[in-house]
Short mmCIF file of C-alpha atoms in Angstrom, two decimals:
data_model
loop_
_atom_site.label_atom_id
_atom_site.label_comp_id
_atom_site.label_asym_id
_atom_site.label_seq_id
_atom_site.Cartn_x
_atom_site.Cartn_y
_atom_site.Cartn_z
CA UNK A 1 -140.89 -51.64 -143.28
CA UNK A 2 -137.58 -51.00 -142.04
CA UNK A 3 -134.87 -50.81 -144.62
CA UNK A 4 -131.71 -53.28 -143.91
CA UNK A 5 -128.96 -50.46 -143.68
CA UNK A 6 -131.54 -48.56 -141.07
CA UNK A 7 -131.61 -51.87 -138.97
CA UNK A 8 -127.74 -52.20 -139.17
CA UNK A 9 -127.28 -48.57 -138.00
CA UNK A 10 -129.54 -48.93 -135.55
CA UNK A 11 -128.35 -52.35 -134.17
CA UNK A 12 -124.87 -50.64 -134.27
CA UNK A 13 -126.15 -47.65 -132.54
CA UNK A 14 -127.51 -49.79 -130.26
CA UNK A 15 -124.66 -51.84 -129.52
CA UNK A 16 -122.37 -49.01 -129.39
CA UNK A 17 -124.45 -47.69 -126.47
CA UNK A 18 -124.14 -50.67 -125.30
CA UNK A 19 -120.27 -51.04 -125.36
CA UNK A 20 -120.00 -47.57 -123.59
CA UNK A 21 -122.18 -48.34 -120.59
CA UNK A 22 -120.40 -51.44 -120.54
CA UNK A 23 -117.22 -49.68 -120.79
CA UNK A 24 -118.42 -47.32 -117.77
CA UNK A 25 -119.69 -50.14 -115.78
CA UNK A 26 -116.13 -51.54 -116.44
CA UNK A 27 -114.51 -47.88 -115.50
CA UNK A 28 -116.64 -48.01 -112.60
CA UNK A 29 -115.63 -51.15 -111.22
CA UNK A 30 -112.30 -51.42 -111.36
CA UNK A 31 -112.56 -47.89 -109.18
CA UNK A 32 -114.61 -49.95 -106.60
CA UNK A 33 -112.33 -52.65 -106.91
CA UNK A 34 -108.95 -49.96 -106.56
CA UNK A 35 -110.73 -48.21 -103.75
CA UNK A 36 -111.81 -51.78 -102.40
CA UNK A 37 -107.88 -52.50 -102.70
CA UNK A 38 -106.92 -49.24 -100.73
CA UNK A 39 -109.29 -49.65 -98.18
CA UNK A 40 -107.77 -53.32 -97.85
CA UNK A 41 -104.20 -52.14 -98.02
CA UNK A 42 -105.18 -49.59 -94.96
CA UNK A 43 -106.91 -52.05 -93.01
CA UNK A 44 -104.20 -54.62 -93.47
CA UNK A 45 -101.27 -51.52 -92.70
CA UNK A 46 -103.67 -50.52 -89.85
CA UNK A 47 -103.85 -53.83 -88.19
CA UNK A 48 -100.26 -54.52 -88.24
CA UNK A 49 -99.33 -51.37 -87.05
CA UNK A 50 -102.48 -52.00 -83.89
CA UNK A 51 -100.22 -55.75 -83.94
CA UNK A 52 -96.33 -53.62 -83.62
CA UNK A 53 -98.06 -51.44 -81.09
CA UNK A 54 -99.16 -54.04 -79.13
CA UNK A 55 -96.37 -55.61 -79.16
CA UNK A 56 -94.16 -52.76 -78.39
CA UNK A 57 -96.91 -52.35 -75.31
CA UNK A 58 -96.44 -55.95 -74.34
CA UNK A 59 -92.58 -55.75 -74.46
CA UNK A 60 -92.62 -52.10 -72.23
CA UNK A 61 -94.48 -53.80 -69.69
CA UNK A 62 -92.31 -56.92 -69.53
CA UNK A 63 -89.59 -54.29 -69.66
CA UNK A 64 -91.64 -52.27 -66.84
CA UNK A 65 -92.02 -55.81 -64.51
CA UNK A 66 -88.55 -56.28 -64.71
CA UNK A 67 -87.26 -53.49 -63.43
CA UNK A 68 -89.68 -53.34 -60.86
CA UNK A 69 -88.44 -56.87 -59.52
CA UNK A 70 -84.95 -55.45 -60.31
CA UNK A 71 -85.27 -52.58 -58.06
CA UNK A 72 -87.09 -54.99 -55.37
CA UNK A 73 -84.87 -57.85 -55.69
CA UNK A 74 -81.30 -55.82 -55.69
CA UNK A 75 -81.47 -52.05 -55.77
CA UNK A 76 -83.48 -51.38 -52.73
CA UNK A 77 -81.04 -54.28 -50.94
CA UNK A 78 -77.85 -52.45 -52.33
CA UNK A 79 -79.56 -49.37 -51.50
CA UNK A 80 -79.73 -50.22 -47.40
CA UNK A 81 -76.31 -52.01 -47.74
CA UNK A 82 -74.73 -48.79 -49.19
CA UNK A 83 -75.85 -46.73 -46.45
CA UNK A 84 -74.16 -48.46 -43.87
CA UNK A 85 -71.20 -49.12 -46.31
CA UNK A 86 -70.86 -45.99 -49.02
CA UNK A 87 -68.17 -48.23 -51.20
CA UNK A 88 -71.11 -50.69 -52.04
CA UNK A 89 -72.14 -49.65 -55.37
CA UNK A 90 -76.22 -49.42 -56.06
CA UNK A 91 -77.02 -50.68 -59.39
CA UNK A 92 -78.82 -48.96 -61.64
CA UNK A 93 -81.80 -49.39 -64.41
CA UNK A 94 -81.78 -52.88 -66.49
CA UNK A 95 -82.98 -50.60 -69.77
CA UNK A 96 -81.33 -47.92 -70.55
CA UNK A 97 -84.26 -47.12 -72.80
CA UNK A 98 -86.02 -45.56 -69.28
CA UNK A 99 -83.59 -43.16 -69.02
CA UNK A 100 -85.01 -40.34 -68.15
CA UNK A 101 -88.47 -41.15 -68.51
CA UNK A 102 -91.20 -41.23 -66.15
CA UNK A 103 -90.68 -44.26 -64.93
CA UNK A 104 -87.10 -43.95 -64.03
CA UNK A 105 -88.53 -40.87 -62.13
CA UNK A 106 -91.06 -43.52 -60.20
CA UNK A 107 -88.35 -45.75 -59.58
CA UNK A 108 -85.97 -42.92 -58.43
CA UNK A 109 -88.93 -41.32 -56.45
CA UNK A 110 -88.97 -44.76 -54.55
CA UNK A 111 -85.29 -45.14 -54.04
CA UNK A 112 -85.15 -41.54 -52.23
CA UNK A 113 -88.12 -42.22 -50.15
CA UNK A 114 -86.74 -45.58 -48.46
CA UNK A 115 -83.46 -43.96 -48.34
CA UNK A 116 -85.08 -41.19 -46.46
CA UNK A 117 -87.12 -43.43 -44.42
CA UNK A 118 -83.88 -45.80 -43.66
CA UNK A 119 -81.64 -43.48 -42.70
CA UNK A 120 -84.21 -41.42 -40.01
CA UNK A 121 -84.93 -44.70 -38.19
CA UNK A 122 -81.03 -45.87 -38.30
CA UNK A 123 -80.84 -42.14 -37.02
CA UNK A 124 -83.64 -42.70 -34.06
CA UNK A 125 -82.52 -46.53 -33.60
CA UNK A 126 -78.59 -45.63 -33.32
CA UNK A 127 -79.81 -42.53 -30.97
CA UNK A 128 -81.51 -44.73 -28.93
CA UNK A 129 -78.75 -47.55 -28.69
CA UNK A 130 -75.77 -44.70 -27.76
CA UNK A 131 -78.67 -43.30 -24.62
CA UNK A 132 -78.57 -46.86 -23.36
CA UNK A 133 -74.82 -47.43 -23.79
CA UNK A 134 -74.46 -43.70 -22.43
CA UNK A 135 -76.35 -44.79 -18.87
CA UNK A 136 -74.45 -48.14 -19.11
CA UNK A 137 -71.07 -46.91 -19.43
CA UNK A 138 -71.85 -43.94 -16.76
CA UNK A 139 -72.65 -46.72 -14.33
CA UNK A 140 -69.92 -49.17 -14.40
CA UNK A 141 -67.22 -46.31 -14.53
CA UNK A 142 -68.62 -45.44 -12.07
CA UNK A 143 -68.11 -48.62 -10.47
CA UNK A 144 -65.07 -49.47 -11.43
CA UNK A 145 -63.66 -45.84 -10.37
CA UNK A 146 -64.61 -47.23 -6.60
CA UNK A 147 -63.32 -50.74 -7.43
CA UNK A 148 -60.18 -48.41 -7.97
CA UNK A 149 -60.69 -46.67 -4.68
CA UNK A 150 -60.65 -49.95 -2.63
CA UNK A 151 -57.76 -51.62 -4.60
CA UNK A 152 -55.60 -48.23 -3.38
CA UNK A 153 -56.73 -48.43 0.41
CA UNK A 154 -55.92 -52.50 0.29
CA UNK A 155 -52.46 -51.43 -1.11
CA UNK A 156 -51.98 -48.67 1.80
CA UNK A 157 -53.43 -51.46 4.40
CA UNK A 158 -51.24 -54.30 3.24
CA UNK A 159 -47.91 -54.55 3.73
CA UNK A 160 -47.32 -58.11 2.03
CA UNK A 161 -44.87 -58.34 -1.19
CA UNK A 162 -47.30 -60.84 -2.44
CA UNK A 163 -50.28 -59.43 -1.46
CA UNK A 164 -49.11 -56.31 -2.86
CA UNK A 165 -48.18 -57.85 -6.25
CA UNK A 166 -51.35 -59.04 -6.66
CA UNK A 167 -53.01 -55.66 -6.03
CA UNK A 168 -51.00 -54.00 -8.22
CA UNK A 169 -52.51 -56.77 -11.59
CA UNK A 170 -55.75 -56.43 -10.30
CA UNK A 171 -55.41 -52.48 -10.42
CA UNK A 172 -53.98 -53.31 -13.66
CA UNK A 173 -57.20 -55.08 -14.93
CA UNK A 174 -59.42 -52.86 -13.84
CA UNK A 175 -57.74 -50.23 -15.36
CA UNK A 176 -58.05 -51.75 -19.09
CA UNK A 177 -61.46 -51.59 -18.35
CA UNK A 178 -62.23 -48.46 -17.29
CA UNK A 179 -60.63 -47.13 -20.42
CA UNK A 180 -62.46 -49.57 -22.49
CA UNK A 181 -65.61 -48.36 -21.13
CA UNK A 182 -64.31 -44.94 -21.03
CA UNK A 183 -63.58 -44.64 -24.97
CA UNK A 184 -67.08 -45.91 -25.31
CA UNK A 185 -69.01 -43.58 -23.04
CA UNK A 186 -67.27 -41.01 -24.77
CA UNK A 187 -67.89 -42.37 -28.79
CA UNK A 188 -71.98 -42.28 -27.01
CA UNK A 189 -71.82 -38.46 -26.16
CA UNK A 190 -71.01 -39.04 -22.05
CA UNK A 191 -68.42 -36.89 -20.25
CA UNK A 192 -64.75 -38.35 -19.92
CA UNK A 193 -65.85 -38.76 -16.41
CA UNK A 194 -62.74 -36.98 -14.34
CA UNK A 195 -61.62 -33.34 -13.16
CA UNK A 196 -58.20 -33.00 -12.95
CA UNK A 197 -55.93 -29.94 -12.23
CA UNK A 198 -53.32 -28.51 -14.35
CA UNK A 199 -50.98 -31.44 -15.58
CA UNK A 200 -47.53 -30.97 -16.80
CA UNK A 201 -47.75 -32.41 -20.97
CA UNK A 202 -44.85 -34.85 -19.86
CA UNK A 203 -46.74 -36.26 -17.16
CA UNK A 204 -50.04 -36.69 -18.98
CA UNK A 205 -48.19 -38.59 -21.87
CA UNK A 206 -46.69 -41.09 -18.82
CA UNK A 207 -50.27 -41.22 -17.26
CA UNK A 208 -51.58 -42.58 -21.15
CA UNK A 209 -48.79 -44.92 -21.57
CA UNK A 210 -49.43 -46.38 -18.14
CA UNK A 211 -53.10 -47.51 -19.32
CA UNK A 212 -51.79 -49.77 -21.96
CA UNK A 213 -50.11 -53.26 -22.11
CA UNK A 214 -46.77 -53.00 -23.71
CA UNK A 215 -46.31 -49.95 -22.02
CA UNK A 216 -42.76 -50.70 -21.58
CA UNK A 217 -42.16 -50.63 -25.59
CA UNK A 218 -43.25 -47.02 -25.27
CA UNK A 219 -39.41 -44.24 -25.41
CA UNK A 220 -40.36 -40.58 -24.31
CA UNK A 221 -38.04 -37.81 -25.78
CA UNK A 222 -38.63 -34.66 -23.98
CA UNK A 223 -38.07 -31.72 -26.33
CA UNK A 224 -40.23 -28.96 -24.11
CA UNK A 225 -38.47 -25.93 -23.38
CA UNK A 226 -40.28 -24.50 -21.03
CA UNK A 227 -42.70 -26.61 -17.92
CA UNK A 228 -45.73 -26.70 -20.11
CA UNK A 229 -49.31 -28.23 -18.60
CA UNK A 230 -52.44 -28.67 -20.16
CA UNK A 231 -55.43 -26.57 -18.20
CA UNK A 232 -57.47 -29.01 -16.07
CA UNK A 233 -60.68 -29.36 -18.53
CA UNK A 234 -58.37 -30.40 -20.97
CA UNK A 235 -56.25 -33.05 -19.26
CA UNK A 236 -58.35 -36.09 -19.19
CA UNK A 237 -59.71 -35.71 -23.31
CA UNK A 238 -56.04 -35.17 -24.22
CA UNK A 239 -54.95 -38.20 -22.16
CA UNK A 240 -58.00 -40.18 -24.19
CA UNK A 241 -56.72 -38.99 -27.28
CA UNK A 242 -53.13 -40.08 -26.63
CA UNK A 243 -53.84 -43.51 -25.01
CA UNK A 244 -56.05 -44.52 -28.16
CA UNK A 245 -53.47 -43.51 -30.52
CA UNK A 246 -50.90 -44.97 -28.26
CA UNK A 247 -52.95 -48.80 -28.28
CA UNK A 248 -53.19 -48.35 -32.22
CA UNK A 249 -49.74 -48.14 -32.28
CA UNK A 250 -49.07 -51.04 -30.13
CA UNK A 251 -51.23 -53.13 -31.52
CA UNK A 252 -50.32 -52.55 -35.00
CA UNK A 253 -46.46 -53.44 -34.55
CA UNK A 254 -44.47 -56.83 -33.27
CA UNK A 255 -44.25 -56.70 -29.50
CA UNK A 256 -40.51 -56.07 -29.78
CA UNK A 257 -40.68 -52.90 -31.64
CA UNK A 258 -40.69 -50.10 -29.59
CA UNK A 259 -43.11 -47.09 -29.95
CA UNK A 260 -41.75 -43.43 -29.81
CA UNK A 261 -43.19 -40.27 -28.48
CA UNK A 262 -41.58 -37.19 -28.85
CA UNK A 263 -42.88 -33.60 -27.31
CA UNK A 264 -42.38 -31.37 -29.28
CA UNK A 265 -42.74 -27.06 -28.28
CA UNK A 266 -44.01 -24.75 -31.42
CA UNK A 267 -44.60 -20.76 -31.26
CA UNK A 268 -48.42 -21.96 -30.97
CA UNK A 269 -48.99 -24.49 -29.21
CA UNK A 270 -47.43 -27.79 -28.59
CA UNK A 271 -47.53 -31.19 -30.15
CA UNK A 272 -47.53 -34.77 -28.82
CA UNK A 273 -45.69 -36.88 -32.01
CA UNK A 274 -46.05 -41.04 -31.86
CA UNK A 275 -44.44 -42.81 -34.20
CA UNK A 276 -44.06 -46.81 -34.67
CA UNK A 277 -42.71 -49.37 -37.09
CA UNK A 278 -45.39 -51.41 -37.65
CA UNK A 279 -47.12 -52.34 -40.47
CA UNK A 280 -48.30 -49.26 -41.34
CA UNK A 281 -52.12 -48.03 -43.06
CA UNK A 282 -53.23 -47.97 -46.58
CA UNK A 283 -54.72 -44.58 -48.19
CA UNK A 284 -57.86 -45.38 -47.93
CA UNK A 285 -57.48 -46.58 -44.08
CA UNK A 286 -55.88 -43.11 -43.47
CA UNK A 287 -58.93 -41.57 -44.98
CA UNK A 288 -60.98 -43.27 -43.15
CA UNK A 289 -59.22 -42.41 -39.67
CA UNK A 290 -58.74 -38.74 -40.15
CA UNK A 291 -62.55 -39.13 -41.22
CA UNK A 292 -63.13 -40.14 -37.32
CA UNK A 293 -60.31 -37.93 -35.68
CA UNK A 294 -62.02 -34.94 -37.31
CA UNK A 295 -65.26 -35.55 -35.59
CA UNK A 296 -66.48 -33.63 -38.31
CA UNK A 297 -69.42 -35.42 -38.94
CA UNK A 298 -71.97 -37.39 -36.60
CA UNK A 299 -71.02 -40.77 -35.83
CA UNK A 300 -73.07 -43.74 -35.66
CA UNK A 301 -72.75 -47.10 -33.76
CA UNK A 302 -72.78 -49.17 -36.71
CA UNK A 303 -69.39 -47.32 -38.67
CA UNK A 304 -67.45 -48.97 -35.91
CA UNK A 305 -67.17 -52.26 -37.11
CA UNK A 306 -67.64 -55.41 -35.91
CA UNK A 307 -66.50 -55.96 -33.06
CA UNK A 308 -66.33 -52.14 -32.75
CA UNK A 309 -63.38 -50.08 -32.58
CA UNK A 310 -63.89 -46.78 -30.75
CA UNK A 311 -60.09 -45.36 -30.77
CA UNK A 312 -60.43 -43.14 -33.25
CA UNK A 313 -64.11 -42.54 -32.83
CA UNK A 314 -63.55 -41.33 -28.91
CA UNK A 315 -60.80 -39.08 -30.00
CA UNK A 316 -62.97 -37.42 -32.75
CA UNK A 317 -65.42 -36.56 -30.32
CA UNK A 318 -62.98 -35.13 -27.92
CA UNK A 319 -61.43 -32.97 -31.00
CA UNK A 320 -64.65 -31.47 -31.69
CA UNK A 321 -65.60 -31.02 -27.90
CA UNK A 322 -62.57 -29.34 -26.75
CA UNK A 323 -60.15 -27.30 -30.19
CA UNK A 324 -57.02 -29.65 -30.28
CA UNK A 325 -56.31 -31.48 -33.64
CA UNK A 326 -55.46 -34.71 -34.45
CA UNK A 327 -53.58 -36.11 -37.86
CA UNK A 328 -52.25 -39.66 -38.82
CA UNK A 329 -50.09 -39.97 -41.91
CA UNK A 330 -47.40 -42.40 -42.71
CA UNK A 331 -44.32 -42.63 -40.53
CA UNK A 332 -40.69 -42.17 -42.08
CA UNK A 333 -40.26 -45.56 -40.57
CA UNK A 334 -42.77 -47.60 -42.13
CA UNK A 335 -45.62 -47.67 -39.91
CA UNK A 336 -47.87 -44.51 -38.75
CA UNK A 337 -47.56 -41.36 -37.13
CA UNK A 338 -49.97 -39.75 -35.67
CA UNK A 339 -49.53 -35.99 -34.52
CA UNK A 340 -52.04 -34.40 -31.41
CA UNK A 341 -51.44 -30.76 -31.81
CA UNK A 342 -52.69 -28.66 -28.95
CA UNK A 343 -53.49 -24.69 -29.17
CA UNK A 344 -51.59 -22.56 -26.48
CA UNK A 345 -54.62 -20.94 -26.59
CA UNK A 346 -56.32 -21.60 -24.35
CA UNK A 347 -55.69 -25.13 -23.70
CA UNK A 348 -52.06 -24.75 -22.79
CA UNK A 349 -50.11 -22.85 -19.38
CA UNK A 350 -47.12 -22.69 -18.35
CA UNK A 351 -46.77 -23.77 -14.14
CA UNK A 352 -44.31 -23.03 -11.63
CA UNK A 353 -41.96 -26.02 -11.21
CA UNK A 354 -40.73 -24.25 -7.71
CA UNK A 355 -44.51 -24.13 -6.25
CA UNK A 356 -45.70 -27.23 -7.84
CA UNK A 357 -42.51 -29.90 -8.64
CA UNK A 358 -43.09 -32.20 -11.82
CA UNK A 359 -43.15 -35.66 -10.89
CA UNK A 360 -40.22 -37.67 -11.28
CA UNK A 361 -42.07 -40.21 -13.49
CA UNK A 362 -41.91 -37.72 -16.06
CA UNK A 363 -39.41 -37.84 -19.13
CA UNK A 364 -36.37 -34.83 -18.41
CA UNK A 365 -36.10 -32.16 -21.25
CA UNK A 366 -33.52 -32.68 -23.46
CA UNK A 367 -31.53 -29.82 -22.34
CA UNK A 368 -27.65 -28.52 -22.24
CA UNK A 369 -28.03 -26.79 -18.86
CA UNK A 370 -31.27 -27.53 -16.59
CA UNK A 371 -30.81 -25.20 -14.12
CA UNK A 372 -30.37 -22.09 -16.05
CA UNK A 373 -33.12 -23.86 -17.92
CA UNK A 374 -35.07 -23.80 -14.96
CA UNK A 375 -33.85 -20.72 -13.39
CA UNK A 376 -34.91 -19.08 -16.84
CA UNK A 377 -38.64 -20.45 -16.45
CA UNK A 378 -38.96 -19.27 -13.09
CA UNK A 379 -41.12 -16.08 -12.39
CA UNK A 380 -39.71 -12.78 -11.44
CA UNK A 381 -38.88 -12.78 -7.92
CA UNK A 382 -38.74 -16.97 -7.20
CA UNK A 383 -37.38 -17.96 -3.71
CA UNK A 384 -35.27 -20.73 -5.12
CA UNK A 385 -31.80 -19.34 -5.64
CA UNK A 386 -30.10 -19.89 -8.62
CA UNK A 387 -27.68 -23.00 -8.52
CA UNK A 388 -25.06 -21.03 -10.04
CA UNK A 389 -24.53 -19.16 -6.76
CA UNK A 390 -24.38 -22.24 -4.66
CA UNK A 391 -20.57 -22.28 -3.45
CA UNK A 392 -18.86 -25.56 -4.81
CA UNK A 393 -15.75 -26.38 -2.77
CA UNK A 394 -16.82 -29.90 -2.18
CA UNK A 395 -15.64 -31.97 -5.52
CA UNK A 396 -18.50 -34.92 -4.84
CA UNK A 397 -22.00 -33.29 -5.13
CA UNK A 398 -20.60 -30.73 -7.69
CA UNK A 399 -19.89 -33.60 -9.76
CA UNK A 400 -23.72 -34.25 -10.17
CA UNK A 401 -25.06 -32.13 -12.67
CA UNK A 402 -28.93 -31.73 -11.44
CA UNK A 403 -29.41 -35.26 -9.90
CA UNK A 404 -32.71 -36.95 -11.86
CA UNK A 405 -33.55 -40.36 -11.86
CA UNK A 406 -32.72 -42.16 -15.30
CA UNK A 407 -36.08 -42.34 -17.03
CA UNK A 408 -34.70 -44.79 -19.57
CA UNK A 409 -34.91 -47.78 -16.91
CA UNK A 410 -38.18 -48.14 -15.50
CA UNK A 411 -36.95 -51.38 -14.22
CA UNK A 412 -34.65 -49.64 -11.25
CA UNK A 413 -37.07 -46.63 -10.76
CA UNK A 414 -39.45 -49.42 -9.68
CA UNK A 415 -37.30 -50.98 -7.20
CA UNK A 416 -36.24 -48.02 -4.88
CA UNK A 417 -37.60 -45.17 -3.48
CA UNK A 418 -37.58 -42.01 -5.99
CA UNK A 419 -38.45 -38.62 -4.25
CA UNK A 420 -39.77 -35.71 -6.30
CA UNK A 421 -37.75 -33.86 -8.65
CA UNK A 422 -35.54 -30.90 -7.53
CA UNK A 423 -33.54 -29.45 -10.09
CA UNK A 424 -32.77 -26.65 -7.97
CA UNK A 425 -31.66 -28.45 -5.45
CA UNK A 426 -29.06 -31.66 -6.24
CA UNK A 427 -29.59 -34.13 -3.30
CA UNK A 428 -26.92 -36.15 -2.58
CA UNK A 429 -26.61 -39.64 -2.80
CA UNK A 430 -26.08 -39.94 1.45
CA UNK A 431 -29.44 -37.44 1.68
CA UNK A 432 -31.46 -39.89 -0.69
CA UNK A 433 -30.74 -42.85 1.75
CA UNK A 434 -31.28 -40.86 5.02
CA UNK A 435 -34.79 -39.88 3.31
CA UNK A 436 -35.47 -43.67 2.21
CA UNK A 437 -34.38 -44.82 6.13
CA UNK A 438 -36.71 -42.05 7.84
CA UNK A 439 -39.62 -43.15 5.35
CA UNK A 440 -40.03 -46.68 5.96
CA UNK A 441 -42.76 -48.26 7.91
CA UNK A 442 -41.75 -49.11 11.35
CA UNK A 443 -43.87 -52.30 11.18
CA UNK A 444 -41.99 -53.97 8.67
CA UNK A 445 -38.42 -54.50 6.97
CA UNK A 446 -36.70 -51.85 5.74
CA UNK A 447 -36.27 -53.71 2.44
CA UNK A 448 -39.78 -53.97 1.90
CA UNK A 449 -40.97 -50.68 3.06
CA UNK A 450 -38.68 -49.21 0.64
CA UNK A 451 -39.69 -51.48 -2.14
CA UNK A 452 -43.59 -50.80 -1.48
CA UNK A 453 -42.85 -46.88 -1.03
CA UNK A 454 -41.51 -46.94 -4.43
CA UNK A 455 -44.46 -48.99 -5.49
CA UNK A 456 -47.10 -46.68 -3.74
CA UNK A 457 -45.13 -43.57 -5.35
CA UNK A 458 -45.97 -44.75 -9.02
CA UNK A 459 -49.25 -46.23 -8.38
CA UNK A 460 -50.13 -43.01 -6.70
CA UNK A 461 -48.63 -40.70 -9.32
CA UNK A 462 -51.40 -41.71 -12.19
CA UNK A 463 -54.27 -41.73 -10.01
CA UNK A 464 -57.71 -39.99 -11.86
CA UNK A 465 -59.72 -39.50 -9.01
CA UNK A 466 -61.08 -36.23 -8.21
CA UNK A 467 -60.57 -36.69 -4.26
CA UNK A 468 -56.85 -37.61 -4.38
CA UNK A 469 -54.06 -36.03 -1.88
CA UNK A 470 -52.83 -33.34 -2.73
CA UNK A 471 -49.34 -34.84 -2.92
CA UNK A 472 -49.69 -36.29 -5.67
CA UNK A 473 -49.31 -34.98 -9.05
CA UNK A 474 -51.92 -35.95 -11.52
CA UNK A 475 -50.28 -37.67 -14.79
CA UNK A 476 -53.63 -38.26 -16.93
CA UNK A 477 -54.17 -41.80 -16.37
CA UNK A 478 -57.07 -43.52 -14.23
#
């Protein structure tokens, strides 16, 4: 048998054994249990970082939507505003977080593309709207150029004051409509729609200012030194030019203000000055005119405003047709002036006032002495002699210095007979009523046939056709 201490050791041996694969089964489980823990902690760390992700993925494409439906709902709209209207801002992304990533690129990518697409068919519809405007235009000046025609040989066929009166307004009508349609054709790409010879500057400027209501407000200062004209495929675009600036400046001041043009003579070239005191242009209206009267750029229908205003726009397209330059700024006196500057060459000449006489519409130089200003201007070897050898015994005619009708009262030139300018050549006051009595019609009174001659002068003097006597001097207006 067994001894009692033996059992004892060997129950303590045995629970000693015991204890340490307890102790490791312990060990071993609270491993499982920390790894168990770990693997929980990862799974839970995992899952909410799968949950932020989504979330962050859910909140990009809400992000995403919305600026999709911002760029259909109000870029793309500002977008095809701001090409017809460059001030209109476009608006830009609703998160700046997209800066620069590839969606903004999509969106931008987009934006470009209608752009592109918007402004080709505005290009292609605006091309096709000037072509039919173009043929339009071309048609009724057209018309209205033999509407002209017929209201000059009913003039010549009636004698009546009061038919002749109303002649003369219907003439008048139909010539503020011809340049409406004119300035038009010409903002569309079509030819001014005249040939003209070699006009004196001072009689093209009268020509202009005879297109325009309040034509009357208009004061001509005359500061030419020499009897410069404008070469013939330059008359009628120069004439444009000045009549649009002329209406802006009418329009744009009270009816009782006058307007003032002043022709001025440079070492290159001569300028055409207009000033008024009306109300005058902002900046940004400046910079928006001398945007058109550069006709730097290609114009479309739509930049004209509603209703559209083709001034400017027809003189731009001259400018860039023909050389001459045109500049508006503020005027000294409060309102605008606008400066046409034209190149002596080659749009400038200088003609012979003893083969071909200005017309005595035209504004007189402002001059101490015309005939040695005129005797200076005349080429080598002129048959007009000089008035300083004309004897003077007789104290009446050498008491007229150069006799010229007084362009400062339109009123009186209107009422009698004015024959052509000779400032060679005074004509007496006797010799300008001999000529009046030997021109009057033999069919009717001598008041009237001097009152219509008069009449028939001026009407004839701004003529545009092409066919027109040879008489008559061509003063750039229709």
């Amino acid at each position: 048998m067994t001894s009692i201490p033996e059992a004892l050791l060997w129950c303590l041996s045995a629970g000693t054994a015991a204890a340490v694969v307890l102790a490791a089964l312990s060990i071993r489980a609270g491993r499982r249990r920390a790894d168990l823990r770990k693997r929980l902690s990862a799974a839970e760390e995992q899952n909410s970082a799968t949950l932020h992700s989504n979330t962050e993925l859910t909140a990009r494409l809400r992000a995403t939507e919305a600026e999709i439906r911002h760029l259909a709902g109000s870029r793309l709209p500002d977008l095809t505003l701001a090409l017809a209207h460059p001030h209109v801002p476009v608006p830009g992304l609703l998160d700046a977080r997209f800066t620069g990533s590839e969606t903004d690129q999509a969106l931008n990518a987009v934006l470009e593309e209608v752009s592109d697409a918007i402004t080709k068919e505005r290009a292609r519809v605006d091309a096709a709207a000037q072509s039919t405007l173009r043929g339009a235009t071309t048609t009724i000046q057209a018309l209205l150029y033999q509407l002209q025609t017929a209201l000059q040989e009913m003039q010549h066929r009636y004698d009546d004051p009061n038919i002749a009166q109303d002649l003369l307004n219907a003439d008048y009508l139909n010539e503020q409509a011809l340049r409406r349609v004119q300035a038009t054709g010409v903002v569309c790409g079509a030819w001014p729609g005249l040939t003209r010879e070699d006009s004196y500057l001072a009689e093209l400027v009268v020509g202009a200012t005879s297109r325009l209501r309040g034509y009357e407000r208009v004061n001509i200062s005359n500061q030419l030194r020499d009897p410069i004209a404008v070469v013939a495929r330059a008359v009628e675009p120069i004439a444009i030019t000045v009549t649009e600036l002329l209406a802006n400046a009418l329009h744009h001041s009270h009816r009782e203000l006058p307007v003032t043009i002043t022709l001025q003579q440079g070492n290159r070239g001569a300028s055409v000055i207009v000033d008024d005191y009306g109300v005058g242009m902002h900046d940004d209206e400046i910079k928006a005119a001398m945007e058109l009267l550069s006709g730097d750029e290609d114009l479309l229908l739509t930049q004209l405003g509603d209703p559209p205003r083709s001034g400017f726009a027809a003189a731009g397209q001259l400018v860039r047709q023909y050389g001459y330059g045109v500049h508006v700024e503020p005027s000294p006196y409060g309102g605008v002036r606008a400066v046409v500057y034209i190149p002596g060459d080659p749009l400038l000449t200088v003609l012979d006032e003893s083969a071909q006489p200005m017309s005595v519409m035209a504004p007189l130089p402002h001059r101490s002495a015309v005939p040695d200003r005129s005797a200076s201007m005349l080429p080598t070897g002129s048959a007009t002699p000089p008035p300083a050898a004309a004897p003077a015994p007789q104290p009446a005619p050498a008491a007229q210095p150069a006799p010229a009708p007084s362009y400062e009262a339109p009123a009186q030139q209107a009422e009698g007979e004015l024959p052509r300018r000779r400032r060679r050549k005074p004509v007496s006051e006797p010799d300008e009523s001999a000529a009046r009595t030997e021109s009057a019609p033999e069919r009717s009174p001598e008041e009237t046939g001097t009152r219509w001659a008069a009449l028939q002068r001026g009407t004839e003097s701004g003529r545009a056709a092409a066919h027109s006597e040879p008489p008559r001097s061509p003063e750039g207006n229709a």
